[in-house]
Amino acid sequence: MSTFVIGLSIAMLLFLLSAGLTLIFGMLGIINFAHGAVYMLGAYVAYQVAATTHNFWLALCVTPLVLAVVGAIIERLVLRPIYDRPHEFQLLATFGLILVLEEAVRMIWGLQLRSIATPPGLSGSVHVFGTDISKYRLFVVVFGAAMVALLFFGIERTRLGLILRASSNNAGMAEMLGVEVGRVRTAIFALGTALAGIGGAIAGPMLPIQLQMGFSVILDCFIVIIIGGLGNIRGAVAGALLIGMTRAYGQQYAAEWIDIATYGVLVVTLLVRPQGLFGIRLRTA
Amino acid sequence: MRQVKHSEVLTVGVLVLLFAAAPFVTGDEGWLYLAALIMTWSIFALGYDISFGLTGLLSFGHAAFFGMGAYAASWAMLSAGLPFSVGIVAAIGAGGLSALVFGFVGRRVSGLYFSLMTLMLAELISIVMTTRLRHLSGGVDGLPGVPRPQAFGIDFFNAANFYWVIFALFCLTLAFCAVLKSSPLGQALRGVRQNAVRSEQVGFNVGALRLTALTLSGCLSGLAGALLASLMMYVSPQLLGWKMSGDVVIMTLLGGSGTPVGPVIGVTLVELLREGLSATTEHWYGLLGVIFILCTIYLPEGVAGLGRKLWRR
Amino acid sequence: MAALGSRSSSVLSCQNVSVRFGAFQAVNNVSIDLAAGQTLALIGPNGAGKTTFINAVSGRVSLAAGRIRLGDADITNVPVHRRAAAGLGRSFQIINIFDQMTVLENLRLAAQSRAFGWQPCWRPVSAWPALERRAREVAAMVGLEAELDLPVTMLSHGKQRAVELGLALIPDPKVLLLDEPLAGIGHSEIEPTMELLQQVRKGRSVLLVEHNMDVVDRIADEIVVMVGGEVLLRDRPSAIWNSAEVRRLYLGSEVAGHA
Amino acid sequence: MRFPAIVGFSLALLFGGVLIPPAKAQAPDKFRIAGVIPLSGAWGIIGENMRRGVTIAIEERGGQVLGKPIEMVWEDTETSSQVAVQKATRALAQGAQTIFDEVSSGSTLAIMKLTGQRKVPLIVTLSADERITGADGNRYTFRTSNTVPMENAMIGEFAKRQSVKKMYGIVADYQVGREMWTALKADLASKGIAVVGEEFAPIGSKDYSIILDKAVKSGADGLALIVVGGDVVTALKQGGEINLPQKMKVMGTMLMDETLGQAIGPAGSLGVSSTLRYHFTQDTPRNKKFVAAYKAKYGELPSQYAGEAYDGMSWWLDTVESTKVWDKEKWVDAFRASVREDSVEGVKRMRSCENQAEQVGLFGTAVAGAEGGPAVTMKVVETFPASALFKPCP
């Protein structure tokens, strides 16, 4: 049972990151290799707020706002000129972005590993189903589920979501209808980075906050969004659950083989259904 | 058009002369080492550009070919005790073979999915080598003591002597790439990049051509891997990691893909920037990032492309 | 005129060809034979399945049912490039050439595919002068002698059409599939292109998709009318123009004026 | 059009600036030391501490040895053995008289081959792999810090003294980790401690909670946690979620110190025991002097990495000074026979049979810090004499 909860908590964290990644890819056509660095920045921002105010909840609220502003700046300065370029240029630019973000964090917070204290009500564990389950993990699962619901509602049921979808499907048409596509793009990117920021804040009490935390998570996120189908949010949920559970149960039964199994599954997915398990068939030629 | 060709030949000539003159100009082994490193990476980038610049296959998994080449050479020389020349041949073979496998597995996917596929395949190989094949790869610790050639009584452990081995192979690679580009095969690959549908329709087996390009590219990557292992006398699974793949894409793009000069300029630029910036500022890492971003935005054809523009003026 | 209905001597024979895209039946049970030296025009309204049929013959889309033979060989499951090598040339409706090359490079590249099994990589392409000779020959045939060293992007639309045609002609194919060779060509260029087509069809079989009925009338030996993915009618041009069915189909279009 | 030209021009300038080789002293008018250590990446923080320790050692002697100024060059290995070897090769090519290296044993083992071949002394103050001064050892490689067998012996002995009956092992899935665990298991068996379970976790695992849960449920009363780098923090932080240190005695090598305690937080740290290479509370005159100098310069207490780096470098430089001649071979001979009476940890003796320093072993447990100081601080609970940890040279 605890394995299941832990698996879910990993999945929720992965979802928060993959959702932003896949949103940005699906609506802007950009593969953001710097998404992991953004998540890392989010964790440091959350650390700073939590360390200054001694309030985790405040950090959880402030971090996405700060990151949204950072995202908007990045979009304006770096991405706007290269929307129409091939993917390799996006790799180059976002790789440069990784270096810049890491340098910024190093200049501000140094190399010291940081940590966010678990919020008072959530420290320790509860005894359910015959095992000890960390209260914070349970919170992460509930919070993550709420974020999934909110995101779906936002994209599929609100006017804002409609505008977002319209602009990504047909930018020219949306423009004719009076939508400022430039602004919408900025908003989408900011939303993606804000989600990564939330991910960073959530990860703070579970994982060491360090410069490398983005690197190690970004590959998992790529796996999630490939399995789910590039640009597909529903797929990202499924992919995150699949990878989260693989990691948790793999840890339980065969820790040494998890990585190989994950990548193996991924390569087979790409071979058999390159559009992802939930993707719409894209023209690959 | 003709003028462009001339400028390229000239640039390549100047580059080769610079590398040839280096040992006479400076006795400083540190600089020779850096030059040898640049030539080794240039071979890698030139190999990469056969796949990317010439054929249009954006691979994010070239580290696998590079690393397998390095390991093949190390195994041949360390475990089997074979001479350096055999090690090099083994590296070229191993690089080509892994590329062939990648190409075969990925024959049905193209575009972005091909990139992601190669990235993940390379990661898989890297993990398998690091954890499962620990006894062969040395695990995270790697294998120290990769030898250098032993021939004609020359001491190749002397940096200056080994420099000439790398220089010779670098020149051969440059020549090969230049000839390849203008050869029928090179033209056919250019055709595949520009218009795969048309290529097929005029009777080219596009799948086989892509596979050929990737394999040739893998061969050169393997060669570069073996040279790096020998130059550093060390090989580790980090050579297979995705950072290596990223590095070669970035160097090729910065220099400008599709020409023999571009990748070499890219490698030289990145290595010298690293060297120069890290000597002058603590924050070289971030500065490098800013330079990458500026280059992406303002130099879409790389430094070589900028040179072409200035030349035409 | 080429023999009508001489099925035995046909160079291209398509039997009961069907193509499906998901639930949509683009081509339904079409059988068309092409005799040696014959020019057959494929007409019909937009969406009739003409281009899909050409794609099926050249191998770009796979068949749901039916067989295709080229000469004596069954090519139903043969990939595009081997069909091309077997003597099936084609041009595309939307100009489809190597757009970062000169005219000469375009044609020479096309000449290469037949010249080698494995493309050599140890000498520059100029070491094989036969390739360039063939390229110049075809360039002369399609009227591009003056533009040989120009990048194709600098050519007029009509000239680009000529390159397109030249690429198809390089291997001297037995069968030529032409998908709207006059699409997008200005009025002044129609006549020379017509002349070119007349010249090109000599000595080979041509399957032509074209909307310009004037051209069809002048070039085609026979016409096949396709509607909704099926063959409606096959006959000599004069008979087609007089067919009531065709008139109904093209009511108000140029065919009506022709009758 | 204009902007690319400007960018290109500035790039060209950079190019040009970089291409001109800076003036380099080839004649031995300087004592060149190259510090090849990670200053970025996962172990950047460790390298930074080592750099500080070395800096104090050099400043302490006025930046001079044998009357020549010391030129200290730092090469960042980016926590990658590949880069480490590359940087070491360059440092050698530039004619360093001494190399000071690495956190990672893998990097040290690779660098040793280069320095041994070029006959350049290599000072190791952290890498613990047995082979460095064992099977792969060479005349020019010296280690002034602990070895893995030494640390293993301490863990085994500590477990016995803490009356651990059943031990569970969580081991990083890499060569050194596995070898260390194999040796430790044998040692534990000989002491009558049962090993009830083991788990190999890939380096860089982001989740240890499940493995820790298994360990708790196994009924073991001791946990040997043999993981490295950031994984220590991940594992113990997630252990804190279920109050792991209160459920079993957690111990390991380099598992806990003030720096790690700060990153992990009290819940996961308090009660965790670990070998210590050095501790600032060591009551020796040299250590008091060192701690004072360190605090004055950096405003904090020296970590074990800083202390060990300081100790190794100052010992080496004093030895070089004592030979009074500019001759690498003489320095090496002197160091092989050297005894450091007043090291920061008391007497250290260089074992001439393997170039390994013989020294006491420290074991500490994390306790709550004093008011106003860090929340977690280490208390040295065991000091093992050198005679218990080393066999005499043959």
Short mmCIF file of N, CA and C in Angstrom, two decimals, chain A residues 2-3 6 10 106 111-116 124-125 131-132 134 137 204-208 210 212 216 220 248 251-252 255-256 259, chain D residues 39-42 44-45 173 178 199-200 202 206-207 209-211 213-214 217 230 233-234 237-238 241-243 247 259 262-264:
data_model
loop_
_atom_site.label_atom_id
_atom_site.label_comp_id
_atom_site.label_asym_id
_atom_site.label_seq_id
_atom_site.Cartn_x
_atom_site.Cartn_y
_atom_site.Cartn_z
N SER A 2 1.89 1.23 0.84
CA SER A 2 2.74 2.42 0.86
C SER A 2 3.43 2.58 -0.50
N THR A 3 3.75 1.45 -1.14
CA THR A 3 4.34 1.53 -2.48
C THR A 3 3.41 2.26 -3.43
N ILE A 6 3.38 5.97 -2.64
CA ILE A 6 4.64 6.58 -3.07
C ILE A 6 4.68 6.68 -4.59
N ILE A 10 5.13 10.11 -6.79
CA ILE A 10 6.11 10.32 -7.86
C ILE A 10 5.40 10.74 -9.13
N ARG A 106 23.48 29.49 -9.11
CA ARG A 106 24.75 29.35 -8.40
C ARG A 106 25.20 30.69 -7.82
N LEU A 111 26.65 26.58 -3.98
CA LEU A 111 26.63 25.15 -4.26
C LEU A 111 26.01 24.33 -3.12
N GLN A 112 25.81 24.99 -1.99
CA GLN A 112 25.28 24.30 -0.82
C GLN A 112 23.93 23.65 -1.11
N LEU A 113 23.76 22.39 -0.69
CA LEU A 113 22.45 21.74 -0.84
C LEU A 113 21.46 22.41 0.09
N ARG A 114 20.25 22.62 -0.41
CA ARG A 114 19.23 23.29 0.41
C ARG A 114 18.08 22.33 0.71
N SER A 115 17.27 22.74 1.66
CA SER A 115 16.16 21.88 2.05
C SER A 115 15.01 22.73 2.55
N ILE A 116 13.81 22.30 2.26
CA ILE A 116 12.64 22.97 2.82
C ILE A 116 12.09 22.07 3.92
N GLY A 124 6.11 13.65 9.73
CA GLY A 124 5.84 12.34 10.31
C GLY A 124 4.92 11.51 9.44
N SER A 125 4.44 10.42 9.98
CA SER A 125 3.67 9.51 9.16
C SER A 125 2.39 9.09 9.86
N THR A 131 0.81 -0.11 7.37
CA THR A 131 2.16 0.44 7.16
C THR A 131 2.18 1.91 7.53
N ASP A 132 3.37 2.43 7.67
CA ASP A 132 3.53 3.86 7.91
C ASP A 132 3.59 4.57 6.57
N SER A 134 3.99 8.37 4.90
CA SER A 134 4.31 9.75 5.21
C SER A 134 3.13 10.66 4.90
N ARG A 137 3.54 12.76 1.76
CA ARG A 137 3.27 12.05 0.50
C ARG A 137 1.78 12.06 0.18
N GLY A 204 10.49 20.25 -2.80
CA GLY A 204 11.39 20.76 -1.77
C GLY A 204 11.50 19.92 -0.51
N PRO A 205 10.38 19.57 0.13
CA PRO A 205 10.48 18.79 1.36
C PRO A 205 10.82 17.30 1.14
N MET A 206 10.79 16.82 -0.11
CA MET A 206 11.06 15.40 -0.36
C MET A 206 12.47 15.14 -0.89
N LEU A 207 12.98 16.09 -1.67
CA LEU A 207 14.24 15.86 -2.38
C LEU A 207 15.25 16.93 -2.02
N PRO A 208 16.53 16.62 -2.12
CA PRO A 208 17.53 17.66 -1.90
C PRO A 208 17.42 18.72 -2.99
N GLN A 210 19.20 21.00 -5.23
CA GLN A 210 20.56 21.17 -5.72
C GLN A 210 20.53 21.50 -7.20
N GLN A 212 21.68 20.03 -9.75
CA GLN A 212 21.49 18.93 -10.71
C GLN A 212 20.08 18.39 -10.73
N SER A 216 18.29 15.49 -13.71
CA SER A 216 17.91 14.10 -13.47
C SER A 216 16.43 13.87 -13.74
N ASP A 220 13.09 11.76 -17.41
CA ASP A 220 11.86 11.07 -17.04
C ASP A 220 10.65 11.77 -17.64
N ALA A 248 8.04 3.02 -8.70
CA ALA A 248 7.76 2.59 -7.32
C ALA A 248 7.81 1.07 -7.19
N GLN A 251 11.24 -0.31 -7.73
CA GLN A 251 12.04 -0.13 -6.53
C GLN A 251 11.75 -1.26 -5.54
N GLN A 252 10.49 -1.64 -5.49
CA GLN A 252 10.08 -2.68 -4.56
C GLN A 252 10.66 -4.04 -4.93
N ALA A 255 15.18 -3.17 -7.92
CA ALA A 255 15.70 -1.80 -8.00
C ALA A 255 16.75 -1.64 -9.09
N GLU A 256 17.55 -2.70 -9.30
CA GLU A 256 18.67 -2.55 -10.24
C GLU A 256 18.21 -2.45 -11.69
N ASP A 259 15.78 1.39 -14.46
CA ASP A 259 16.13 2.31 -15.55
C ASP A 259 16.08 1.61 -16.89
N LEU D 39 34.44 21.49 -8.88
CA LEU D 39 34.01 22.76 -8.31
C LEU D 39 32.60 23.08 -8.76
N SER D 40 32.04 22.19 -9.59
CA SER D 40 30.63 22.31 -9.96
C SER D 40 30.08 20.91 -10.08
N GLY D 41 28.78 20.79 -10.28
CA GLY D 41 28.17 19.47 -10.32
C GLY D 41 27.89 18.97 -8.91
N ALA D 42 27.51 17.69 -8.81
CA ALA D 42 27.02 17.15 -7.55
C ALA D 42 28.04 17.29 -6.41
N GLY D 44 30.48 19.57 -6.29
CA GLY D 44 31.10 20.89 -6.30
C GLY D 44 31.31 21.43 -4.90
N ILE D 45 30.35 21.17 -4.03
CA ILE D 45 30.43 21.71 -2.68
C ILE D 45 31.59 21.07 -1.91
N ASP D 173 24.50 1.23 -6.47
CA ASP D 173 24.82 0.20 -7.45
C ASP D 173 25.99 0.64 -8.34
N ARG D 178 29.60 -1.75 -4.26
CA ARG D 178 29.39 -3.19 -4.16
C ARG D 178 30.57 -3.88 -3.47
N GLU D 199 19.89 -4.27 -0.70
CA GLU D 199 19.21 -3.67 -1.85
C GLU D 199 20.22 -2.79 -2.57
N PHE D 200 20.27 -2.93 -3.91
CA PHE D 200 21.19 -2.10 -4.68
C PHE D 200 20.39 -1.04 -5.43
N PRO D 202 20.18 2.28 -7.93
CA PRO D 202 20.96 2.99 -8.93
C PRO D 202 21.40 4.35 -8.41
N LYS D 206 15.75 8.90 -7.31
CA LYS D 206 15.04 10.03 -6.74
C LYS D 206 14.11 9.56 -5.64
N ASP D 207 13.98 8.27 -5.47
CA ASP D 207 13.10 7.80 -4.42
C ASP D 207 13.66 6.61 -3.67
N SER D 209 12.18 5.96 -0.57
CA SER D 209 11.21 5.65 0.49
C SER D 209 10.81 4.18 0.50
N ILE D 210 10.66 3.61 -0.70
CA ILE D 210 10.20 2.21 -0.74
C ILE D 210 11.26 1.27 -0.19
N ILE D 211 12.50 1.52 -0.59
CA ILE D 211 13.59 0.68 -0.09
C ILE D 211 13.72 0.83 1.42
N ASP D 213 11.40 1.63 3.47
CA ASP D 213 10.25 0.95 4.05
C ASP D 213 10.54 -0.56 4.19
N LYS D 214 11.14 -1.13 3.15
CA LYS D 214 11.50 -2.55 3.18
C LYS D 214 12.49 -2.82 4.31
N LYS D 217 10.76 -2.80 7.64
CA LYS D 217 9.92 -3.98 7.82
C LYS D 217 10.72 -5.27 7.97
N GLY D 230 24.57 13.29 -3.59
CA GLY D 230 23.23 13.78 -3.32
C GLY D 230 22.29 12.68 -2.84
N VAL D 233 21.53 12.58 0.82
CA VAL D 233 20.51 13.53 1.27
C VAL D 233 19.12 13.02 0.91
N THR D 234 18.97 12.54 -0.36
CA THR D 234 17.66 12.02 -0.75
C THR D 234 17.21 10.94 0.20
N LYS D 237 16.65 12.23 3.90
CA LYS D 237 15.53 13.16 3.95
C LYS D 237 14.22 12.37 3.90
N GLN D 238 14.18 11.39 2.99
CA GLN D 238 12.97 10.59 2.89
C GLN D 238 12.84 9.64 4.08
N GLU D 241 10.92 11.33 6.77
CA GLU D 241 9.47 11.31 6.64
C GLU D 241 8.85 10.21 7.51
N ILE D 242 9.59 9.12 7.70
CA ILE D 242 9.05 8.03 8.52
C ILE D 242 9.87 7.84 9.80
N ASN D 243 10.58 8.89 10.22
CA ASN D 243 11.39 8.87 11.45
C ASN D 243 12.35 7.69 11.52
N LYS D 247 13.94 4.31 14.35
CA LYS D 247 13.52 2.92 14.21
C LYS D 247 14.69 1.97 14.11
N THR D 259 27.41 19.67 7.27
CA THR D 259 26.92 20.15 5.98
C THR D 259 25.71 19.34 5.53
N GLN D 262 22.56 19.85 7.59
CA GLN D 262 21.82 21.06 7.26
C GLN D 262 20.91 20.82 6.05
N ALA D 263 21.40 20.06 5.09
CA ALA D 263 20.62 19.80 3.89
C ALA D 263 19.49 18.81 4.14
N ILE D 264 19.70 17.91 5.11
CA ILE D 264 18.71 16.87 5.35
C ILE D 264 17.63 17.35 6.32
#
